[in-house]
mmCIF file of C-alpha atoms in Angstrom:
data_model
loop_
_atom_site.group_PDB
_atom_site.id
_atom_site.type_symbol
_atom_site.label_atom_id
_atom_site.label_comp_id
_atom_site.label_asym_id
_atom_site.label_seq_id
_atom_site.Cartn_x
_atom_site.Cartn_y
_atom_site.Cartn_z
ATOM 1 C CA UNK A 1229 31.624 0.190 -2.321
ATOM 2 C CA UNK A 1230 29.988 -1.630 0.296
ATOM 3 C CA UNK A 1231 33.209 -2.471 1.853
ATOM 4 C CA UNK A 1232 34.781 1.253 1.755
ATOM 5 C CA UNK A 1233 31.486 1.991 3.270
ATOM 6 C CA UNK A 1234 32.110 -0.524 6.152
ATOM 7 C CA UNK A 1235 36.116 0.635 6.647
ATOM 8 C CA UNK A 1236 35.188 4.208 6.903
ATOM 9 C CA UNK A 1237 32.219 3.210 9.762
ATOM 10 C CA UNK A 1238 35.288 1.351 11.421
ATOM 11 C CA UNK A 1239 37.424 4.370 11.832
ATOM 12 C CA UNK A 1240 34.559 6.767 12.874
ATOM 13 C CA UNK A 1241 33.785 4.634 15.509
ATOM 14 C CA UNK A 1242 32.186 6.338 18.614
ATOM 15 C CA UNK A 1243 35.181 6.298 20.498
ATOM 16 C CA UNK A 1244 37.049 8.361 17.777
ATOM 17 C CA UNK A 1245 34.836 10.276 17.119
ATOM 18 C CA UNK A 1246 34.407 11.734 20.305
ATOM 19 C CA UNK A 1247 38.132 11.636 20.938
ATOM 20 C CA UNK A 1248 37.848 14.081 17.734
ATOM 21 C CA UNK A 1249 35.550 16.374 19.341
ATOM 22 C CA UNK A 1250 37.525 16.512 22.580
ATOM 23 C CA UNK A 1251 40.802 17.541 20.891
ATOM 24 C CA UNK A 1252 38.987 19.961 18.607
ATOM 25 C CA UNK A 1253 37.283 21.819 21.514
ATOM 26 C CA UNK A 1254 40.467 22.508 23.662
ATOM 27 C CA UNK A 1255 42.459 23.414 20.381
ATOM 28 C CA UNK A 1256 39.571 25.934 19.973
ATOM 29 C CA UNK A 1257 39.329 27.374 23.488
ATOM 30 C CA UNK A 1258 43.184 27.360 23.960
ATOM 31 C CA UNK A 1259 44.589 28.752 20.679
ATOM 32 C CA UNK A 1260 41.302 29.687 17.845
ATOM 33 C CA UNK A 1261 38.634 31.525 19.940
ATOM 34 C CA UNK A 1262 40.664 34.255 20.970
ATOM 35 C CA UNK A 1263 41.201 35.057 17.367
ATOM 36 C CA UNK A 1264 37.486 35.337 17.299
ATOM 37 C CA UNK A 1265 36.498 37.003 20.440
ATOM 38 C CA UNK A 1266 39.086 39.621 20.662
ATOM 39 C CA UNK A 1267 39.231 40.668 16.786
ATOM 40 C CA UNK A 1268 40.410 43.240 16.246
ATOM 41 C CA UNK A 1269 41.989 42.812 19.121
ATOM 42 C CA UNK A 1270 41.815 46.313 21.574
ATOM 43 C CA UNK A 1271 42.990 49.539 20.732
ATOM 44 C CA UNK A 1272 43.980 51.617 17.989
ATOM 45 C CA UNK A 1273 43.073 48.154 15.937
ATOM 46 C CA UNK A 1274 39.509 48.903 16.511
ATOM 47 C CA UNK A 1275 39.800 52.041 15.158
ATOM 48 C CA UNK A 1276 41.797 51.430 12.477
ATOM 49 C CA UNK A 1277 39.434 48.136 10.998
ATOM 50 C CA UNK A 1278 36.348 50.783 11.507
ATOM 51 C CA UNK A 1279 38.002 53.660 9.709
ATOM 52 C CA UNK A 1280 38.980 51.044 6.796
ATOM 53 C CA UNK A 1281 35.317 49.716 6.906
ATOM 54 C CA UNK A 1282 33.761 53.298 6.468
ATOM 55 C CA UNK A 1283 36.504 54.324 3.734
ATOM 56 C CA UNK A 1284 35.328 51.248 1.773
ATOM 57 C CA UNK A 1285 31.837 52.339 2.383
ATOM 58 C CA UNK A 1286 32.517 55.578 1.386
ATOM 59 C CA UNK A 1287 35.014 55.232 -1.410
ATOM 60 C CA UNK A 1288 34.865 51.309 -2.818
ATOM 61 C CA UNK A 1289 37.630 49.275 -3.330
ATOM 62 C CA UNK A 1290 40.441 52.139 -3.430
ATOM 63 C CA UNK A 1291 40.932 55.606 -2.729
ATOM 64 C CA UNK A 1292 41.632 58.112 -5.483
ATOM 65 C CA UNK A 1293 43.394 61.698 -4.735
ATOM 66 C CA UNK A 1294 39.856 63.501 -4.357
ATOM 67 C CA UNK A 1295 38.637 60.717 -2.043
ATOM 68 C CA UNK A 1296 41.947 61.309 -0.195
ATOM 69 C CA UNK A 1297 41.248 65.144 0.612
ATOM 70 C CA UNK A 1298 37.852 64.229 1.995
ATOM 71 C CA UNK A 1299 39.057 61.559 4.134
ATOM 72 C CA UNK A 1300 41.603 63.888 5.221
ATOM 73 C CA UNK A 1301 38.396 66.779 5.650
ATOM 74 C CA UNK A 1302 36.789 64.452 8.175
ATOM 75 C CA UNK A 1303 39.951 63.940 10.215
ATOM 76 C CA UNK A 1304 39.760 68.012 10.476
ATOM 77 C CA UNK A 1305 36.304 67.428 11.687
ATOM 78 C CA UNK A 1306 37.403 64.998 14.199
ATOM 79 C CA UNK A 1307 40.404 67.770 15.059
ATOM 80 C CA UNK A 1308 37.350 70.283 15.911
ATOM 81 C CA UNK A 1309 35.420 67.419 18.039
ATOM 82 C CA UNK A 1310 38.426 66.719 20.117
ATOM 83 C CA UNK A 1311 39.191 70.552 20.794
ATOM 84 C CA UNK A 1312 35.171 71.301 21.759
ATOM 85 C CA UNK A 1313 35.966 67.822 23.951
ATOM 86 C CA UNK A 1314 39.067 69.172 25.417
ATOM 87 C CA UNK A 1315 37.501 72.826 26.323
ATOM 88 C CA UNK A 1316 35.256 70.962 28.122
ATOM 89 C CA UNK A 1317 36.694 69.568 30.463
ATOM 90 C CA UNK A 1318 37.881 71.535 33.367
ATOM 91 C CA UNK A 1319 41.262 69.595 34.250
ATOM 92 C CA UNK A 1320 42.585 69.960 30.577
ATOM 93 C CA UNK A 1321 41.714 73.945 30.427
ATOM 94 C CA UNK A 1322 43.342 74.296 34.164
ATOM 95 C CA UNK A 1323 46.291 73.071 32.661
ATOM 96 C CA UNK A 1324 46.845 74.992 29.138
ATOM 97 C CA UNK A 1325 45.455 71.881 27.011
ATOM 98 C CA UNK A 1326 42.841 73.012 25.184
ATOM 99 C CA UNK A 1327 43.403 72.178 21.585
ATOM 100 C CA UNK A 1328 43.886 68.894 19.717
ATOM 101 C CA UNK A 1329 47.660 70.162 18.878
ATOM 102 C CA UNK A 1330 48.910 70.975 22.308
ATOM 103 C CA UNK A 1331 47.146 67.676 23.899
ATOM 104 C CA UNK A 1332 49.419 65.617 20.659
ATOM 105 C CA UNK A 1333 52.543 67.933 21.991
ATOM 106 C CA UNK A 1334 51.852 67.361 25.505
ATOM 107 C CA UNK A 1335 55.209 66.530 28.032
ATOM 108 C CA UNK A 1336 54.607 63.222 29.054
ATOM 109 C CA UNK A 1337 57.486 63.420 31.144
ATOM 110 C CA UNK A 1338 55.618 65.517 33.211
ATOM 111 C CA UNK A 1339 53.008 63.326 35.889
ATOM 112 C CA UNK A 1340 50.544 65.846 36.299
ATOM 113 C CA UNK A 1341 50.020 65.714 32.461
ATOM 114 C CA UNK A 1342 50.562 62.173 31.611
ATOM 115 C CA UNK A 1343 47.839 61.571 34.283
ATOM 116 C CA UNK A 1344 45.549 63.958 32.455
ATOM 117 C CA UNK A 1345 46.322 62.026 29.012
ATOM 118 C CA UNK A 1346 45.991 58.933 30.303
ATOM 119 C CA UNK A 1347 42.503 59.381 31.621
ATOM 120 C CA UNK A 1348 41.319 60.586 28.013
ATOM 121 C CA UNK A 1349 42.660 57.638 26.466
ATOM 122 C CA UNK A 1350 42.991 54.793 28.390
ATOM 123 C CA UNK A 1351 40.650 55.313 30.724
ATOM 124 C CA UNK A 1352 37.531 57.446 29.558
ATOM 125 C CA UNK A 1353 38.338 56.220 26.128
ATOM 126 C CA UNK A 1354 37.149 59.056 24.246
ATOM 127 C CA UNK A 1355 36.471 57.902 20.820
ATOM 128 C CA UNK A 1356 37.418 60.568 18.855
ATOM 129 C CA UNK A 1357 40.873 60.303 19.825
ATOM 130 C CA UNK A 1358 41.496 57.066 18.934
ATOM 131 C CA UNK A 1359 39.737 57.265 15.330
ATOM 132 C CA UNK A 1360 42.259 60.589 14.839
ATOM 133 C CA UNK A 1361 44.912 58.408 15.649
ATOM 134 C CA UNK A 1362 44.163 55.516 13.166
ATOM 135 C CA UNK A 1363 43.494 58.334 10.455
ATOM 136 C CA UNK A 1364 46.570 59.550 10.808
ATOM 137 C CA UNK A 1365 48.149 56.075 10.016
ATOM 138 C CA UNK A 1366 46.004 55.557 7.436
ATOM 139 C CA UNK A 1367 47.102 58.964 6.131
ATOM 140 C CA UNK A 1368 50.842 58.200 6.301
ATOM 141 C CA UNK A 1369 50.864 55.148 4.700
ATOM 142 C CA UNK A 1370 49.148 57.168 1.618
ATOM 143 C CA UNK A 1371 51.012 59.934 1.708
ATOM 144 C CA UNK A 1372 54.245 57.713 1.604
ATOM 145 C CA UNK A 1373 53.941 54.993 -1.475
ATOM 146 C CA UNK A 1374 57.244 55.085 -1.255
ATOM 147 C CA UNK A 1375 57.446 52.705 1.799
ATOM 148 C CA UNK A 1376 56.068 50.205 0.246
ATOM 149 C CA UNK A 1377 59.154 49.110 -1.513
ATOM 150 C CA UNK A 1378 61.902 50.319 1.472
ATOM 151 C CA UNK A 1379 63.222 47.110 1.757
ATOM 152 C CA UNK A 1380 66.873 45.590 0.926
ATOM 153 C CA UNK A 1381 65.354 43.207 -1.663
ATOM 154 C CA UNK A 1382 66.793 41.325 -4.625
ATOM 155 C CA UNK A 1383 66.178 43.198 -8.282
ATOM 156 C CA UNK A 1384 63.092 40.731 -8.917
ATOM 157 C CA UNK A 1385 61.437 41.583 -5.857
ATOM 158 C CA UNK A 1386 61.955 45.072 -6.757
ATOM 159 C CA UNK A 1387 60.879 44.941 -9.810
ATOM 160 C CA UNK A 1388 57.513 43.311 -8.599
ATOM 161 C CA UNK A 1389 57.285 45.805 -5.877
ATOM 162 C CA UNK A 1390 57.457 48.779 -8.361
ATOM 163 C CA UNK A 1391 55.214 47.021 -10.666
ATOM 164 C CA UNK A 1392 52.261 47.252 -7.680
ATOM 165 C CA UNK A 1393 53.126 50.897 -7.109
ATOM 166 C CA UNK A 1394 53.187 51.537 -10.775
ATOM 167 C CA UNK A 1395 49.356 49.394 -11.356
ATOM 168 C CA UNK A 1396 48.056 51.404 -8.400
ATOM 169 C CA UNK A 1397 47.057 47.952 -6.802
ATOM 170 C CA UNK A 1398 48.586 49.319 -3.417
ATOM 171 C CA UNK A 1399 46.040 51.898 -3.097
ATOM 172 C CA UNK A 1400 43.341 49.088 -2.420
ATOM 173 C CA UNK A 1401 41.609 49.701 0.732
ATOM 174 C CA UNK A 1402 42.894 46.261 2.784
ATOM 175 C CA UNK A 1403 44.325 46.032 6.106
ATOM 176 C CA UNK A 1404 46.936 44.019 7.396
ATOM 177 C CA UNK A 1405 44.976 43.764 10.449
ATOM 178 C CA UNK A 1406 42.861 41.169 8.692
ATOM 179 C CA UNK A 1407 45.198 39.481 6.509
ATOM 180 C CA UNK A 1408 47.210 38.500 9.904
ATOM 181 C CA UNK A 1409 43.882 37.269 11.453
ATOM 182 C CA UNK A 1410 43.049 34.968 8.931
ATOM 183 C CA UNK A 1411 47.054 33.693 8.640
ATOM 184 C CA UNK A 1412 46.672 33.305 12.572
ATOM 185 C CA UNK A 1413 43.399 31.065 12.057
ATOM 186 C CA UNK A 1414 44.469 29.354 9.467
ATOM 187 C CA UNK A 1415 47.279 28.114 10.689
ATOM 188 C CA UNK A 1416 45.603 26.677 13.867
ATOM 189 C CA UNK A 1417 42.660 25.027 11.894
ATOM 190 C CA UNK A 1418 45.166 23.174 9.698
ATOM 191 C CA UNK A 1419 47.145 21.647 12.873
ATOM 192 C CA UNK A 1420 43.776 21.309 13.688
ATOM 193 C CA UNK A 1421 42.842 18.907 11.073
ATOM 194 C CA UNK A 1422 46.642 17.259 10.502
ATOM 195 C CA UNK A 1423 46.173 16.316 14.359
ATOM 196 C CA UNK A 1424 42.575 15.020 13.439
ATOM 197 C CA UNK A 1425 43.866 12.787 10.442
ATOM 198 C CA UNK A 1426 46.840 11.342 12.427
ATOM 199 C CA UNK A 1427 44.281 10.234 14.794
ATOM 200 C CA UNK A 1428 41.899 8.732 12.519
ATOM 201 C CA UNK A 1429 44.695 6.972 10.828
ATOM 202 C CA UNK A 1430 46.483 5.193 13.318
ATOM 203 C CA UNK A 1431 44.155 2.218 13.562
ATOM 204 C CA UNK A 1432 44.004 2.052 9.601
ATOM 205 C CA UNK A 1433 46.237 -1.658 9.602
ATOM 206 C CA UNK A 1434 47.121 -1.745 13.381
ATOM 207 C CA UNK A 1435 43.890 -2.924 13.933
ATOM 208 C CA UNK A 1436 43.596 -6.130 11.392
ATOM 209 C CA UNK A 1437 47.246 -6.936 12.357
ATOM 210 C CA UNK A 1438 46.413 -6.848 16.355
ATOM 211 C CA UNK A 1439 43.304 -9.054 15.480
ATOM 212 C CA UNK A 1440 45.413 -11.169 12.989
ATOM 213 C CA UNK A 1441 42.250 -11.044 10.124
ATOM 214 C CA UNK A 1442 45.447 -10.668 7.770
ATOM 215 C CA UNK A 1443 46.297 -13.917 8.207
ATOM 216 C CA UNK A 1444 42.443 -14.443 6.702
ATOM 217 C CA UNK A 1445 42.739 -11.939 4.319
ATOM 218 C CA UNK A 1446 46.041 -12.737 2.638
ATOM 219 C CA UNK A 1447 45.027 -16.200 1.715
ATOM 220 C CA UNK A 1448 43.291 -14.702 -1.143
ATOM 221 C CA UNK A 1449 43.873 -12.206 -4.181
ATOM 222 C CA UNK A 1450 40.565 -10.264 -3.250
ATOM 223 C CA UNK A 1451 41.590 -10.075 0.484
ATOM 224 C CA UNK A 1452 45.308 -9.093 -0.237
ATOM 225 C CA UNK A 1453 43.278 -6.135 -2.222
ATOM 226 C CA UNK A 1454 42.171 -4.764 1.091
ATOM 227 C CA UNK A 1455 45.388 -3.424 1.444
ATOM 228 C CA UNK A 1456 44.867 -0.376 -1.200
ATOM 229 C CA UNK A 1457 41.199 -0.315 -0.046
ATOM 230 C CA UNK A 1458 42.282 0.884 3.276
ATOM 231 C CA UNK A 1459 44.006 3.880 1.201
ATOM 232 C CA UNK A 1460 40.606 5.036 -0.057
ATOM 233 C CA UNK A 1461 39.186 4.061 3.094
ATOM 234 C CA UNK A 1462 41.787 6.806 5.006
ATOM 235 C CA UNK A 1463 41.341 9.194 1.725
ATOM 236 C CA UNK A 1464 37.831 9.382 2.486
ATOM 237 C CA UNK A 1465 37.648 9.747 6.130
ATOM 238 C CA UNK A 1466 40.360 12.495 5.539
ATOM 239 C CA UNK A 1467 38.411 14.343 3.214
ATOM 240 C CA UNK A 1468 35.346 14.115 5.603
ATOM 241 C CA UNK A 1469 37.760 15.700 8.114
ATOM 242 C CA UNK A 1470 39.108 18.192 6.810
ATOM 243 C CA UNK A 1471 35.499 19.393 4.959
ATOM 244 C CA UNK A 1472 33.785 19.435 8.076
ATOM 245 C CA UNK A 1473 36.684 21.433 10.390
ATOM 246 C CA UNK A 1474 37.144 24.151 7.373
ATOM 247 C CA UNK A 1475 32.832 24.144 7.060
ATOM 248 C CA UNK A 1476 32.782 25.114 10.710
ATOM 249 C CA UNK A 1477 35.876 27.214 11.119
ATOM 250 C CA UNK A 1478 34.203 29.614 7.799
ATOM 251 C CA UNK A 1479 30.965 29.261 9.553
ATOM 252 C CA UNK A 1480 32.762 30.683 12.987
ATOM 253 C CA UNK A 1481 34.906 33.603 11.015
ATOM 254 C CA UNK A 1482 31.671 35.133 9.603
ATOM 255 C CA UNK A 1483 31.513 36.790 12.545
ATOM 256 C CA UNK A 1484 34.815 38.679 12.314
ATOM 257 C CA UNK A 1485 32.567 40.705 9.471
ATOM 258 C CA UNK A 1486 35.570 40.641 7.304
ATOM 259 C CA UNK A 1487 33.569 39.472 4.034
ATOM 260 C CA UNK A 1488 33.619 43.242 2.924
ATOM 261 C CA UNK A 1489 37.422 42.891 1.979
ATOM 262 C CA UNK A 1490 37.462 39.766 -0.171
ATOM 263 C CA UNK A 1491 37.389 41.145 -3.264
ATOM 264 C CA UNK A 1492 40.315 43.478 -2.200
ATOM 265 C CA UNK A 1493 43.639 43.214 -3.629
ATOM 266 C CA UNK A 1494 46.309 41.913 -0.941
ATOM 267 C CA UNK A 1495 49.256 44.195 -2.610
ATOM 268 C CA UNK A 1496 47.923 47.111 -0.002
ATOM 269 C CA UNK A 1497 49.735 49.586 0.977
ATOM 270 C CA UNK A 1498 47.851 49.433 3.829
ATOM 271 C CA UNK A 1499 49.004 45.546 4.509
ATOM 272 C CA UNK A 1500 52.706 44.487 5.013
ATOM 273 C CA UNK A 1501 52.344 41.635 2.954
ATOM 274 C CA UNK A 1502 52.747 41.468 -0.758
ATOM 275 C CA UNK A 1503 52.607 38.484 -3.346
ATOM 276 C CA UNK A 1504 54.154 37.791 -6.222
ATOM 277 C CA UNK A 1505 50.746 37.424 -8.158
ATOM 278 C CA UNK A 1506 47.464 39.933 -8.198
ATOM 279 C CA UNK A 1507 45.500 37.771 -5.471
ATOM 280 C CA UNK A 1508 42.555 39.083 -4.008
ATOM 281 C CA UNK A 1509 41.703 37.981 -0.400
ATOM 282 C CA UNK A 1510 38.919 35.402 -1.699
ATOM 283 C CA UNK A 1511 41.198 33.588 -4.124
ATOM 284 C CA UNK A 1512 44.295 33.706 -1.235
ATOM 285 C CA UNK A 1513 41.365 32.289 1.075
ATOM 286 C CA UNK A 1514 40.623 29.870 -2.116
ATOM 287 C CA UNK A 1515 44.624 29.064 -2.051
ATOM 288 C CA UNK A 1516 44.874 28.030 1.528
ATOM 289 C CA UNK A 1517 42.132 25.650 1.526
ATOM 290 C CA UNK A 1518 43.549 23.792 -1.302
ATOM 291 C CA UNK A 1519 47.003 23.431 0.123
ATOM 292 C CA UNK A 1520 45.111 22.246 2.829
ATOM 293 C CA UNK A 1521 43.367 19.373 1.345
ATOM 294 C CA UNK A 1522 46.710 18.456 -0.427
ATOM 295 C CA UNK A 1523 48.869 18.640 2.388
ATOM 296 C CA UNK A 1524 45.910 16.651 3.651
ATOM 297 C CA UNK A 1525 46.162 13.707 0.679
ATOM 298 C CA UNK A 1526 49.798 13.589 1.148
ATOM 299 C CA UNK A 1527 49.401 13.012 5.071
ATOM 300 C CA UNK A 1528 47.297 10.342 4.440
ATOM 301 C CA UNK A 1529 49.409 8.783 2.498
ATOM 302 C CA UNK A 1530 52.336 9.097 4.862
ATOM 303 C CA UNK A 1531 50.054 8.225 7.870
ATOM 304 C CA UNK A 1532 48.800 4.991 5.879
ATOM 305 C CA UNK A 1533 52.269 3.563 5.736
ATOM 306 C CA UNK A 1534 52.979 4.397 9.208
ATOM 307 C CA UNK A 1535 49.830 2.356 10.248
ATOM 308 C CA UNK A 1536 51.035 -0.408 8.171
ATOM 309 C CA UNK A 1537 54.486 -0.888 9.393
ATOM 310 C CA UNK A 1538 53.683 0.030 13.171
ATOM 311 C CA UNK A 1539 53.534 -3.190 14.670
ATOM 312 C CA UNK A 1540 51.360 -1.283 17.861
ATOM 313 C CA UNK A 1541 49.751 1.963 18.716
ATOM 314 C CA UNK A 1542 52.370 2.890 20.783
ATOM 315 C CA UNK A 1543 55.015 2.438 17.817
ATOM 316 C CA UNK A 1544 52.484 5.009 15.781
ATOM 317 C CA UNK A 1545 52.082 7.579 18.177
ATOM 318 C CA UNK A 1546 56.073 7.633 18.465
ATOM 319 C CA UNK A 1547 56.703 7.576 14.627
ATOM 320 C CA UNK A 1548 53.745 10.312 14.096
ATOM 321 C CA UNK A 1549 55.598 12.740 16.545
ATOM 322 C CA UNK A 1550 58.393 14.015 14.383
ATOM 323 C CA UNK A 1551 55.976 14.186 11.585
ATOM 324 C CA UNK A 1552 53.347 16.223 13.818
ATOM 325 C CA UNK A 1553 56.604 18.859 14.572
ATOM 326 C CA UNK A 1554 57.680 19.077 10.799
ATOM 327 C CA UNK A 1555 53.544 19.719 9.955
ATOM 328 C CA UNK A 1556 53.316 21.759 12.415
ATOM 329 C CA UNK A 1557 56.184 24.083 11.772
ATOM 330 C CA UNK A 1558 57.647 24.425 8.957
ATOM 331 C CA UNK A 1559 54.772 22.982 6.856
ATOM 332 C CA UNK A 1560 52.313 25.375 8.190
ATOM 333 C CA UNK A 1561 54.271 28.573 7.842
ATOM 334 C CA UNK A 1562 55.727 27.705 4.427
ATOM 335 C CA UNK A 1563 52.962 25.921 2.980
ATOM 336 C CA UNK A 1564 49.798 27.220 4.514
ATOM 337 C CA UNK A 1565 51.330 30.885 5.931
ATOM 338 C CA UNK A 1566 51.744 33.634 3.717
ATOM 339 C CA UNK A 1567 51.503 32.223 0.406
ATOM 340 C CA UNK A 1568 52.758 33.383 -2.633
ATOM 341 C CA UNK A 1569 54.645 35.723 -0.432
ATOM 342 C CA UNK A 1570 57.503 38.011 -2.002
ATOM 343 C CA UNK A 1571 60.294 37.488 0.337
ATOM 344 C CA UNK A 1572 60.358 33.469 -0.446
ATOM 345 C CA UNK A 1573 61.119 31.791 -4.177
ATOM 346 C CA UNK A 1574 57.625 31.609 -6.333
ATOM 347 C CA UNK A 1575 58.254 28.584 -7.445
ATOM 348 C CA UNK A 1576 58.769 26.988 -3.956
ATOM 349 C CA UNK A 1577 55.211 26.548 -2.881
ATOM 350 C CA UNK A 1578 54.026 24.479 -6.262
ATOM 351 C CA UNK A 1579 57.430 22.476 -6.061
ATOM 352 C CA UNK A 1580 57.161 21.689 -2.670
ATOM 353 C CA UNK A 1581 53.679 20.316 -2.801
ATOM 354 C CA UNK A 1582 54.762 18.295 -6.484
ATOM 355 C CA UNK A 1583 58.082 16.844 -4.107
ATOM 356 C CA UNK A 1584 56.030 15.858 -0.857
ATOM 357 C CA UNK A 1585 52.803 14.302 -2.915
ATOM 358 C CA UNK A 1586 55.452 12.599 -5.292
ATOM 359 C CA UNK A 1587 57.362 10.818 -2.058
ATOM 360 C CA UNK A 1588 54.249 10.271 0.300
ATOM 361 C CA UNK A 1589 52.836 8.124 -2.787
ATOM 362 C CA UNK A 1590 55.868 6.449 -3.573
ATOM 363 C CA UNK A 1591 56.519 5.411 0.265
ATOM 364 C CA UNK A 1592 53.134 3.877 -0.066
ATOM 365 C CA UNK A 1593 53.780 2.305 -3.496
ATOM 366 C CA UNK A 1594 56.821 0.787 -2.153
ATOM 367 C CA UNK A 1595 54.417 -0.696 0.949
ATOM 368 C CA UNK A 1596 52.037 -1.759 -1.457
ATOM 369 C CA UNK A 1597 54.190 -4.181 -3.485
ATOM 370 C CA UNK A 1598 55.587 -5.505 -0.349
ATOM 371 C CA UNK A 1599 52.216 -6.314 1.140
ATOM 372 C CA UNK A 1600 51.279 -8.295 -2.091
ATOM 373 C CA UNK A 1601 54.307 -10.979 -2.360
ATOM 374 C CA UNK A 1602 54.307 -11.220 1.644
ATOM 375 C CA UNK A 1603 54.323 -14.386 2.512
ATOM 376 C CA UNK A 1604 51.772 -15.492 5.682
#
């Protein structure tokens, strides 16, 4: 113990550490913040995440046919608070707009009028406009079930897709607005921490070798030992890693106020996505973080052979850079991005993680016995 204790001080030393810290805050600034600052980001978004918020404090989780008609009664009440706006104003009278129909039907074409519309909306930003607007998505999307299974899809996915309909899961109140946020984050904090572990792992064996304590260390069985020590070693510090960067990445999305929806179904009618299985948000949340810790063990394990054949850093960094564009790509959209989506095999997610942890440990194993019959 006392010696995994030691290893593990060895890789976070100072200079890593605040190597860490100085990748972590420009991946934040450059690609995470936004996603935190500007959510939901401008308008009609706004208005359509408030409208969702209020039906859910209104109506719960989902929206029945009576809690339909008075959502729809309070869009008529918006209707009447747009028309008293629109007599008000001088401009829009002068020119025959003074109802909420004829300023929807209004000739754009014509500049005197698209000037007029454009300073309501875009410029004034009169509320009640834009909450009509998201309403009458919202209202749409209800009215039409029917588009949630318009797609050109296998008899399967069909069959899953009518299944939803059928359940009434698609009438959950959950918007796709947040669903793409969190895939957005998600996807950056996991490069995020894959970057982090590469970096921590590169001086796993590249250091003993450079200092030539294997020569030391080989000369007995408890020293050749080291060698699978190390593994824990980079285990560990990986765990640490990736604990700490998802600890204050959920700390950071509180404030995106999103915690309302987690108990929401994800097969929404008001979200394009839709899973093979009944997922709420919380448990998809749940799902990501665990394909993160594995994709996580199996990088490690990867990473740990890389360090042990790389006869210098600069080797490393070279042999890490097509792994860093396969993680970063493919891995992230297939095995951290939309999960358990319809449109890919529901088997590939679980078989893809069983075939990567299955070759990342034999590549090690392989390094392993190697290491122990090497001759000094």
């Amino acid at each position: 113990m006392r010696i995994l204790f030691n290893e593990i001080r060895k890789l976070f030393s100072v200079k890593i550490i605040c190597l860490l810290l100085l990748v972590s805050f420009i991946v934040y600034q450059q690609f995470i913040m936004f996603e935190f600052k500007h959510f939901p980001n401008g308008r009609p978004l706004l208005d359509d995440f408030r409208a969702t918020q209020k039906m859910l404090v209104d109506y719960g989780e989902s929206m029945d046919s009576e809690e339909f008609k008075d959502f729809k009664g309070i869009k008529e009440q918006r209707i009447s608070e747009a028309t008293a706006y629109l007599k008000s104003q001088k401009e829009m009278v002068a020119a025959g707009i003074d109802t909420y129909e004829e300023f929807s039907n209004m000739d754009l074409e014509n500049e005197k009028l698209a000037a007029l519309h454009s300073k309501i909306i875009f410029e004034d930003y009169v509320d009640v406009f834009w909450e009509i607007q998201a309403r009458d998505w919202i209202i749409d999307r209800y009215e039409h079930p029917e588009r949630f299974n318009e797609h050109e899809l296998t008899p399967k996915q069909n069959a899953r897709m009518d299944e939803l309909v059928k359940s009434g899961s698609t009438e959950a109140i959950f918007t796709d607005m947040v669903f793409d946020n969190y895939n957005v984050l998600i996807k950056y904090v996991a490069n995020l921490i894959f970057l982090n572990i590469m970096i921590i792992l590169m001086p796993l064996y590249i250091r003993d070798k450079r200092n030539h304590v294997q020569l030391l260390q080989y000369t007995s069985k408890t020293g050749r030992s080291l060698f699978s020590q190390k593994l824990l070693t980079g285990i560990s510090a990986a765990m640490i890693v990736i604990t700490a960067q998802l600890a204050f990445f959920f700390f950071m999305y509180r404030g995106n106020d999103t915690s309302m929806f987690f108990s929401l179904s994800i097969n929404s009618i008001f979200n394009f996505f839709v899973s093979w299985f009944d997922l709420t948000f919380f448990q998809y949340i749940v799902l990501t973080v665990i394909c993160v810790y594995l994709l996580g063990i199996a990088l490690v394990l990867v990473g740990a052979w890389i360090s042990s054949i790389a006869p210098n850093y600069m080797t490393s960094v070279g042999l890490h850079v097509p792994l860093a564009f396969l993680l970063f790509g493919s891995g992230t959209a297939y095995l951290i991005q939309n999960l358990t989506t319809i449109y890919l095999n529901p088997y590939l997610v679980p078989i893809s993680f069983v075939i990567i942890l299955v070759l990342s440990s034999l590549l090690f194993m392989w390094r392993y016995r190697s290491e122990k019959v090497k001759n000094i």
